[in-house]
mmCIF file of C-alpha atoms in Angstrom:
data_model
loop_
_atom_site.group_PDB
_atom_site.id
_atom_site.type_symbol
_atom_site.label_atom_id
_atom_site.label_comp_id
_atom_site.label_asym_id
_atom_site.label_seq_id
_atom_site.Cartn_x
_atom_site.Cartn_y
_atom_site.Cartn_z
ATOM 1 C CA UNK A 1 -251.758 83.268 42.175
ATOM 2 C CA UNK A 2 -254.169 82.234 39.446
ATOM 3 C CA UNK A 3 -254.762 78.830 38.335
ATOM 4 C CA UNK A 4 -253.028 79.845 34.724
ATOM 5 C CA UNK A 5 -250.118 81.527 36.656
ATOM 6 C CA UNK A 6 -250.041 77.609 38.456
ATOM 7 C CA UNK A 7 -249.640 75.883 35.342
ATOM 8 C CA UNK A 8 -246.856 77.969 33.846
ATOM 9 C CA UNK A 9 -245.253 77.053 36.796
ATOM 10 C CA UNK A 10 -245.325 73.285 36.941
ATOM 11 C CA UNK A 11 -244.586 73.768 33.132
ATOM 12 C CA UNK A 12 -242.001 75.462 34.129
ATOM 13 C CA UNK A 13 -240.539 72.988 36.835
ATOM 14 C CA UNK A 14 -241.725 69.824 34.443
ATOM 15 C CA UNK A 15 -239.547 70.856 32.479
ATOM 16 C CA UNK A 16 -236.532 72.337 34.450
ATOM 17 C CA UNK A 17 -236.534 68.620 36.209
ATOM 18 C CA UNK A 18 -236.905 66.943 32.893
ATOM 19 C CA UNK A 19 -233.177 68.924 31.455
ATOM 20 C CA UNK A 20 -231.286 68.192 34.943
ATOM 21 C CA UNK A 21 -232.163 64.513 34.151
ATOM 22 C CA UNK A 22 -231.159 63.848 30.923
ATOM 23 C CA UNK A 23 -227.937 63.864 29.584
ATOM 24 C CA UNK A 24 -226.084 64.120 26.519
ATOM 25 C CA UNK A 25 -223.696 61.083 26.849
ATOM 26 C CA UNK A 26 -222.169 61.154 23.327
ATOM 27 C CA UNK A 27 -222.198 63.358 19.556
ATOM 28 C CA UNK A 28 -222.238 63.240 16.706
ATOM 29 C CA UNK A 29 -222.104 59.652 16.287
ATOM 30 C CA UNK A 30 -222.940 58.226 12.598
ATOM 31 C CA UNK A 31 -225.611 55.079 12.791
ATOM 32 C CA UNK A 32 -223.468 52.701 13.477
ATOM 33 C CA UNK A 33 -221.443 53.264 15.925
ATOM 34 C CA UNK A 34 -225.184 54.500 18.060
ATOM 35 C CA UNK A 35 -226.566 51.629 17.623
ATOM 36 C CA UNK A 36 -223.604 49.574 19.392
ATOM 37 C CA UNK A 37 -223.898 52.023 21.763
ATOM 38 C CA UNK A 38 -227.997 51.498 22.432
ATOM 39 C CA UNK A 39 -226.967 47.832 22.310
ATOM 40 C CA UNK A 40 -224.951 47.854 25.270
ATOM 41 C CA UNK A 41 -226.266 50.271 26.943
ATOM 42 C CA UNK A 42 -229.943 48.753 27.193
ATOM 43 C CA UNK A 43 -227.421 44.905 27.766
ATOM 44 C CA UNK A 44 -227.068 46.471 30.939
ATOM 45 C CA UNK A 45 -230.413 47.758 31.657
ATOM 46 C CA UNK A 46 -229.559 50.997 30.990
ATOM 47 C CA UNK A 47 -232.464 53.449 29.968
ATOM 48 C CA UNK A 48 -230.792 55.080 26.592
ATOM 49 C CA UNK A 49 -232.548 57.364 24.502
ATOM 50 C CA UNK A 50 -231.025 57.906 20.012
ATOM 51 C CA UNK A 51 -231.793 61.438 18.467
ATOM 52 C CA UNK A 52 -231.317 61.867 15.225
ATOM 53 C CA UNK A 53 -229.894 65.212 14.624
ATOM 54 C CA UNK A 54 -229.274 65.635 10.609
ATOM 55 C CA UNK A 55 -226.103 65.814 9.365
ATOM 56 C CA UNK A 56 -224.780 66.081 13.219
ATOM 57 C CA UNK A 57 -225.083 63.344 13.096
ATOM 58 C CA UNK A 58 -226.421 61.320 16.206
ATOM 59 C CA UNK A 59 -226.268 61.539 20.210
ATOM 60 C CA UNK A 60 -226.927 58.880 22.790
ATOM 61 C CA UNK A 61 -228.876 60.562 26.040
ATOM 62 C CA UNK A 62 -229.298 58.958 29.775
ATOM 63 C CA UNK A 63 -229.936 59.623 32.924
ATOM 64 C CA UNK A 64 -227.239 62.091 34.852
ATOM 65 C CA UNK A 65 -227.569 58.845 37.866
ATOM 66 C CA UNK A 66 -226.368 56.444 35.118
ATOM 67 C CA UNK A 67 -223.408 58.321 33.960
ATOM 68 C CA UNK A 68 -221.067 56.931 35.837
ATOM 69 C CA UNK A 69 -221.800 52.773 35.088
ATOM 70 C CA UNK A 70 -222.009 54.030 31.378
ATOM 71 C CA UNK A 71 -219.162 55.740 31.004
ATOM 72 C CA UNK A 72 -217.099 52.339 32.402
ATOM 73 C CA UNK A 73 -218.693 50.185 29.982
ATOM 74 C CA UNK A 74 -218.228 52.702 27.181
ATOM 75 C CA UNK A 75 -214.426 52.237 28.097
ATOM 76 C CA UNK A 76 -214.987 48.738 28.936
ATOM 77 C CA UNK A 77 -216.432 48.256 25.820
ATOM 78 C CA UNK A 78 -214.299 50.783 23.632
ATOM 79 C CA UNK A 79 -217.151 52.160 22.181
ATOM 80 C CA UNK A 80 -218.085 54.358 20.692
ATOM 81 C CA UNK A 81 -216.017 52.309 17.215
ATOM 82 C CA UNK A 82 -213.774 53.751 15.357
ATOM 83 C CA UNK A 83 -215.915 54.353 11.556
ATOM 84 C CA UNK A 84 -214.717 51.293 9.658
ATOM 85 C CA UNK A 85 -211.529 52.201 6.463
ATOM 86 C CA UNK A 86 -213.346 50.381 3.224
ATOM 87 C CA UNK A 87 -211.037 49.741 1.265
ATOM 88 C CA UNK A 88 -213.742 50.587 -1.190
ATOM 89 C CA UNK A 89 -214.197 54.013 -1.079
ATOM 90 C CA UNK A 90 -210.525 54.302 -1.076
ATOM 91 C CA UNK A 91 -210.242 52.533 -4.704
ATOM 92 C CA UNK A 92 -213.393 54.500 -6.060
ATOM 93 C CA UNK A 93 -214.361 52.419 -8.675
ATOM 94 C CA UNK A 94 -215.618 55.670 -10.322
ATOM 95 C CA UNK A 95 -212.077 57.458 -10.296
ATOM 96 C CA UNK A 96 -210.540 58.328 -14.024
ATOM 97 C CA UNK A 97 -207.936 55.485 -14.211
ATOM 98 C CA UNK A 98 -208.049 52.276 -12.209
ATOM 99 C CA UNK A 99 -205.405 50.091 -11.749
ATOM 100 C CA UNK A 100 -204.517 46.204 -11.745
ATOM 101 C CA UNK A 101 -204.494 47.048 -7.809
ATOM 102 C CA UNK A 102 -206.832 48.667 -6.875
ATOM 103 C CA UNK A 103 -209.657 45.830 -8.433
ATOM 104 C CA UNK A 104 -208.360 43.485 -5.938
ATOM 105 C CA UNK A 105 -208.268 45.657 -3.215
ATOM 106 C CA UNK A 106 -211.579 46.332 -3.816
ATOM 107 C CA UNK A 107 -212.059 43.042 -4.484
ATOM 108 C CA UNK A 108 -210.975 41.672 -1.851
ATOM 109 C CA UNK A 109 -212.561 44.428 0.548
ATOM 110 C CA UNK A 110 -216.298 42.689 -0.665
ATOM 111 C CA UNK A 111 -214.993 39.172 -0.487
ATOM 112 C CA UNK A 112 -214.849 40.320 3.720
ATOM 113 C CA UNK A 113 -217.655 42.055 3.984
ATOM 114 C CA UNK A 114 -219.800 39.470 2.675
ATOM 115 C CA UNK A 115 -218.077 37.025 5.047
ATOM 116 C CA UNK A 116 -218.466 39.191 8.270
ATOM 117 C CA UNK A 117 -222.602 39.578 7.355
ATOM 118 C CA UNK A 118 -222.373 35.687 6.332
ATOM 119 C CA UNK A 119 -220.808 34.995 10.045
ATOM 120 C CA UNK A 120 -223.082 36.912 11.668
ATOM 121 C CA UNK A 121 -226.392 34.931 11.341
ATOM 122 C CA UNK A 122 -224.021 32.089 13.198
ATOM 123 C CA UNK A 123 -226.127 31.222 16.106
ATOM 124 C CA UNK A 124 -224.761 32.341 19.387
ATOM 125 C CA UNK A 125 -222.072 35.454 17.347
ATOM 126 C CA UNK A 126 -222.724 38.573 18.127
ATOM 127 C CA UNK A 127 -220.407 40.351 16.360
ATOM 128 C CA UNK A 128 -217.904 39.426 13.430
ATOM 129 C CA UNK A 129 -214.242 41.817 11.955
ATOM 130 C CA UNK A 130 -212.873 39.196 8.554
ATOM 131 C CA UNK A 131 -209.306 40.555 6.994
ATOM 132 C CA UNK A 132 -208.294 38.539 4.180
ATOM 133 C CA UNK A 133 -204.256 38.804 3.843
ATOM 134 C CA UNK A 134 -203.322 38.323 0.119
ATOM 135 C CA UNK A 135 -200.583 39.212 -2.122
ATOM 136 C CA UNK A 136 -201.170 42.658 -4.124
ATOM 137 C CA UNK A 137 -198.257 41.790 -6.019
ATOM 138 C CA UNK A 138 -199.986 37.870 -7.167
ATOM 139 C CA UNK A 139 -199.174 37.787 -11.846
ATOM 140 C CA UNK A 140 -196.801 39.995 -11.904
ATOM 141 C CA UNK A 141 -193.548 40.406 -13.151
ATOM 142 C CA UNK A 142 -194.456 36.695 -14.227
ATOM 143 C CA UNK A 143 -194.608 35.816 -9.903
ATOM 144 C CA UNK A 144 -195.470 33.075 -8.384
ATOM 145 C CA UNK A 145 -199.009 33.830 -6.314
ATOM 146 C CA UNK A 146 -198.646 33.204 -2.478
ATOM 147 C CA UNK A 147 -201.586 31.574 -0.682
ATOM 148 C CA UNK A 148 -204.495 33.913 0.700
ATOM 149 C CA UNK A 149 -204.894 33.714 3.888
ATOM 150 C CA UNK A 150 -208.547 35.260 5.997
ATOM 151 C CA UNK A 151 -208.406 35.836 9.431
ATOM 152 C CA UNK A 152 -211.526 36.528 11.717
ATOM 153 C CA UNK A 153 -212.226 37.999 15.080
ATOM 154 C CA UNK A 154 -215.680 37.015 16.529
ATOM 155 C CA UNK A 155 -217.543 37.429 19.238
ATOM 156 C CA UNK A 156 -219.526 35.350 20.320
ATOM 157 C CA UNK A 157 -222.548 35.052 23.528
ATOM 158 C CA UNK A 158 -221.010 33.688 26.764
ATOM 159 C CA UNK A 159 -223.851 30.778 26.793
ATOM 160 C CA UNK A 160 -222.374 29.513 23.763
ATOM 161 C CA UNK A 161 -220.144 27.248 23.421
ATOM 162 C CA UNK A 162 -216.796 28.524 22.134
ATOM 163 C CA UNK A 163 -215.571 24.833 21.082
ATOM 164 C CA UNK A 164 -219.021 23.891 18.396
ATOM 165 C CA UNK A 165 -218.520 27.847 17.447
ATOM 166 C CA UNK A 166 -214.929 27.242 16.231
ATOM 167 C CA UNK A 167 -216.222 23.912 14.242
ATOM 168 C CA UNK A 168 -218.793 26.134 12.687
ATOM 169 C CA UNK A 169 -216.654 29.273 12.056
ATOM 170 C CA UNK A 170 -213.877 26.322 10.411
ATOM 171 C CA UNK A 171 -216.541 24.383 8.628
ATOM 172 C CA UNK A 172 -218.168 27.767 7.333
ATOM 173 C CA UNK A 173 -214.364 29.515 6.110
ATOM 174 C CA UNK A 174 -213.849 25.599 4.375
ATOM 175 C CA UNK A 175 -216.907 25.806 2.214
ATOM 176 C CA UNK A 176 -216.266 29.982 1.712
ATOM 177 C CA UNK A 177 -213.116 29.414 0.465
ATOM 178 C CA UNK A 178 -212.156 25.490 -0.752
ATOM 179 C CA UNK A 179 -208.633 26.768 -2.374
ATOM 180 C CA UNK A 180 -207.756 28.506 1.132
ATOM 181 C CA UNK A 181 -205.825 27.009 3.355
ATOM 182 C CA UNK A 182 -207.604 25.169 6.599
ATOM 183 C CA UNK A 183 -205.067 24.110 9.058
ATOM 184 C CA UNK A 184 -206.657 25.493 13.028
ATOM 185 C CA UNK A 185 -204.514 26.170 15.092
ATOM 186 C CA UNK A 186 -206.142 27.385 19.450
ATOM 187 C CA UNK A 187 -205.226 29.522 22.079
ATOM 188 C CA UNK A 188 -205.816 30.590 25.159
ATOM 189 C CA UNK A 189 -205.560 32.955 26.766
ATOM 190 C CA UNK A 190 -206.727 33.905 30.479
ATOM 191 C CA UNK A 191 -209.387 36.206 31.768
ATOM 192 C CA UNK A 192 -208.759 40.395 32.635
ATOM 193 C CA UNK A 193 -210.221 41.291 35.218
ATOM 194 C CA UNK A 194 -213.475 43.416 35.208
ATOM 195 C CA UNK A 195 -212.369 47.691 34.488
ATOM 196 C CA UNK A 196 -215.646 49.281 36.637
ATOM 197 C CA UNK A 197 -215.664 49.930 39.456
ATOM 198 C CA UNK A 198 -219.497 50.832 39.739
ATOM 199 C CA UNK A 199 -222.413 49.554 41.573
ATOM 200 C CA UNK A 200 -224.042 47.868 38.532
ATOM 201 C CA UNK A 201 -224.253 44.748 35.685
ATOM 202 C CA UNK A 202 -220.991 45.707 33.444
ATOM 203 C CA UNK A 203 -219.554 42.482 30.996
ATOM 204 C CA UNK A 204 -215.090 41.333 31.353
ATOM 205 C CA UNK A 205 -213.538 42.317 28.874
ATOM 206 C CA UNK A 206 -213.517 39.202 26.915
ATOM 207 C CA UNK A 207 -211.557 36.065 26.943
ATOM 208 C CA UNK A 208 -209.740 35.580 23.609
ATOM 209 C CA UNK A 209 -209.218 31.847 21.766
ATOM 210 C CA UNK A 210 -207.379 32.319 18.671
ATOM 211 C CA UNK A 211 -208.893 30.580 15.135
ATOM 212 C CA UNK A 212 -207.370 30.481 11.889
ATOM 213 C CA UNK A 213 -208.036 28.917 8.744
ATOM 214 C CA UNK A 214 -205.281 29.883 6.894
ATOM 215 C CA UNK A 215 -204.939 32.995 9.300
ATOM 216 C CA UNK A 216 -205.816 33.763 12.835
ATOM 217 C CA UNK A 217 -208.656 34.877 14.678
ATOM 218 C CA UNK A 218 -210.443 35.353 17.753
ATOM 219 C CA UNK A 219 -213.110 33.882 19.698
ATOM 220 C CA UNK A 220 -214.167 37.104 22.848
ATOM 221 C CA UNK A 221 -217.255 35.975 24.916
ATOM 222 C CA UNK A 222 -218.808 38.591 26.853
ATOM 223 C CA UNK A 223 -218.641 37.054 31.674
ATOM 224 C CA UNK A 224 -220.887 38.521 33.855
ATOM 225 C CA UNK A 225 -219.639 39.794 37.030
ATOM 226 C CA UNK A 226 -220.239 43.454 38.808
ATOM 227 C CA UNK A 227 -218.900 45.230 41.299
ATOM 228 C CA UNK A 228 -218.405 46.617 44.263
ATOM 229 C CA UNK A 229 -216.868 49.947 45.531
ATOM 230 C CA UNK A 230 -215.229 50.620 48.263
ATOM 231 C CA UNK A 231 -216.456 52.885 50.830
ATOM 232 C CA UNK A 232 -214.216 51.958 53.804
ATOM 233 C CA UNK A 233 -214.979 48.721 54.543
ATOM 234 C CA UNK A 234 -215.455 45.475 52.347
ATOM 235 C CA UNK A 235 -212.388 45.219 49.345
ATOM 236 C CA UNK A 236 -213.892 46.623 45.887
ATOM 237 C CA UNK A 237 -213.893 42.952 43.494
ATOM 238 C CA UNK A 238 -215.919 41.415 41.807
ATOM 239 C CA UNK A 239 -219.623 39.349 42.893
ATOM 240 C CA UNK A 240 -222.276 37.415 41.067
ATOM 241 C CA UNK A 241 -225.057 39.411 38.704
ATOM 242 C CA UNK A 242 -227.759 39.716 40.491
ATOM 243 C CA UNK A 243 -231.092 38.836 38.891
ATOM 244 C CA UNK A 244 -232.657 41.628 36.640
ATOM 245 C CA UNK A 245 -236.130 42.593 38.064
#
């Protein structure tokens, strides 16, 4: 066999091995969804690649060896997240007829997004969602407007102190919305056990703390744990997460 033939065979073999090594985990994602998946996989020591396919969206590619663990992580974190519903898109500003209700909906939608962006700047906050409950019929036919109630759902890092973070969120909401009620109620419920049964460090579904500043909210940390599969010997269950090498 000539050298050229050997090189051609070697190139074909490498291409075949590469094709067998990678597996498309997800397709047709938007940029936000793709970034969320990539960040979650990399935090759990799974190498992943994001590919842009233009109008078809983004795809996530991983090694076949990591596929079971990646699927478990997606189930645990409920990813990819559904596309966000923005009221501003439901009531576009360039429509021919813009009603007072549509203007109010766009205004509060913008307030929600600005509050979310500001909460995510707080130290220890991983993600935040804000919902503002308002009386859409306020002011019509002489009606007395009802109080506006903001609600916040915040996911934070496990090393963060929940009590300090609750105080930061409370002060922020009170300062950002001085005319809104700021009474605080907090409750907690035990965290459920890990859903993963794969031998890789994954994360426990969040322990939730309800926080209200005139509404309801939640704080959800990520608690690390590991599961070992049951091969007929010791029963599987949560174990301390091994240190990353």
